[in-house]
Amino acid sequence: MKTRTGILISGRGSNMASLIHAAGQPNYPAEIAIVISNHPDAPGLAIARKYGICVEVIANAAYGGDRGAHEAAIDTALRNADCTTVCLAGYMRLLTPFFVRRWEGSMLNIHPSLLPAFRGLNTHARALAAGVKIHGCTVHLVTEMMDEGPILAQAATPVLPDDTEASLAERVLALEHKIYPTALACHASGKPLPPPNKVRSLINPCISC
Ligand code: GAR
């Protein structure tokens, strides 16, 4: 039985696409049951439709400031689609404790930094400003604190002397597209996480999950 997974997006949807693509492989342990966007004009919606995935727009604007009602609608859509796992893929709204608790242990997020460094927004610019030599991305389980929670997978890249925010973002995004499908597969199959010494190299993109 494949793990029925719902993906929440707000925009471009490139991580969503990497998950859908991976889930199209016969031996992949998860299937994408639904993609939900809180923005009606998210470009990722067209990509999901092209793959034939069930798509739903649950616009937060339609709920005014009622975050609970908006999240209850998302929760209902996920359960109607028989999802047991949720992947946040560029879903740019903070979730309330209600929703986080409903999906505790079954909700993954991808974040464009090596957590716990650079939680929040503008991670690449902040990494450059801080002068870090290594940057990357993280897949983690979602808990009530923003960009916190048990880390499932990370990938790193060196920061190069001539890197710009855009060049760094592009390199990290390519890593995101590798680790998110890997992390979801580990999570869905219940595969134990290998020890950290499985991370082989900081120069080549490294994946540990
Ligand atoms: C990705 O870089 C993702 O890591 C980031 O938003 C981008 C979405 O791109 N998420 C966050 O910053 C969440 N804290 P995508 O829509 O092309 O996947």
mmCIF file of C-alpha atoms and ligand atoms in Angstrom, residues 9-17 89-92 109-113 120-121 123-124 137-138 146-147 169 172-173 176-177, ligand 1:
data_model
loop_
_atom_site.group_PDB
_atom_site.id
_atom_site.type_symbol
_atom_site.label_atom_id
_atom_site.label_comp_id
_atom_site.label_asym_id
_atom_site.label_seq_id
_atom_site.Cartn_x
_atom_site.Cartn_y
_atom_site.Cartn_z
ATOM 1 C CA ILE A 9 1.707 24.767 -2.118
ATOM 2 C CA SER A 10 1.508 28.531 -2.411
ATOM 3 C CA GLY A 11 3.427 29.276 -5.599
ATOM 4 C CA ARG A 12 5.840 27.917 -8.176
ATOM 5 C CA GLY A 13 5.577 24.279 -7.178
ATOM 6 C CA SER A 14 8.976 22.984 -8.249
ATOM 7 C CA ASN A 15 9.352 20.855 -5.100
ATOM 8 C CA MET A 16 5.808 19.604 -5.618
ATOM 9 C CA ALA A 17 6.789 18.616 -9.154
ATOM 10 C CA ALA A 89 6.215 22.392 -0.555
ATOM 11 C CA GLY A 90 6.641 26.125 -0.555
ATOM 12 C CA TYR A 91 3.469 26.560 1.495
ATOM 13 C CA MET A 92 4.059 30.061 2.773
ATOM 14 C CA ASN A 109 8.361 20.552 5.264
ATOM 15 C CA ILE A 110 11.270 21.597 3.097
ATOM 16 C CA HIS A 111 13.221 24.668 4.078
ATOM 17 C CA PRO A 112 16.010 26.346 2.087
ATOM 18 C CA SER A 113 18.709 26.368 4.740
ATOM 19 C CA GLY A 120 12.231 32.085 8.181
ATOM 20 C CA LEU A 121 12.532 34.022 4.934
ATOM 21 C CA THR A 123 17.615 32.418 3.713
ATOM 22 C CA HIS A 124 20.074 32.712 0.833
ATOM 23 C CA CYS A 137 18.387 22.690 2.630
ATOM 24 C CA THR A 138 16.500 20.608 5.158
ATOM 25 C CA MET A 146 8.288 27.635 12.709
ATOM 26 C CA ASP A 147 11.004 25.777 10.772
ATOM 27 C CA ALA A 169 19.235 29.735 -4.550
ATOM 28 C CA VAL A 172 20.136 24.838 -3.235
ATOM 29 C CA LEU A 173 16.862 24.348 -5.120
ATOM 30 C CA GLU A 176 15.844 20.396 -2.541
ATOM 31 C CA HIS A 177 14.507 18.500 -5.537
HETATM 32 C C1 GAR B 1 11.533 26.426 -1.814
HETATM 33 O O1 GAR B 1 12.858 26.913 -1.907
HETATM 34 C C2 GAR B 1 11.222 25.992 -0.409
HETATM 35 O O2 GAR B 1 12.326 25.426 0.248
HETATM 36 C C3 GAR B 1 10.832 27.298 0.223
HETATM 37 O O3 GAR B 1 10.075 27.955 -0.739
HETATM 38 C C4 GAR B 1 10.523 27.552 -2.033
HETATM 39 C C5 GAR B 1 9.328 27.075 -2.809
HETATM 40 O O4 GAR B 1 9.688 26.788 -4.135
HETATM 41 N N1 GAR B 1 10.106 27.088 1.424
HETATM 42 C C6 GAR B 1 10.216 27.874 2.490
HETATM 43 O O5 GAR B 1 10.913 28.852 2.524
HETATM 44 C C7 GAR B 1 9.387 27.449 3.686
HETATM 45 N N2 GAR B 1 9.919 27.988 4.888
HETATM 46 P P1 GAR B 1 8.801 25.808 -4.994
HETATM 47 O O6 GAR B 1 7.376 26.365 -4.924
HETATM 48 O O7 GAR B 1 9.361 25.927 -6.366
HETATM 49 O O8 GAR B 1 8.906 24.453 -4.406
#
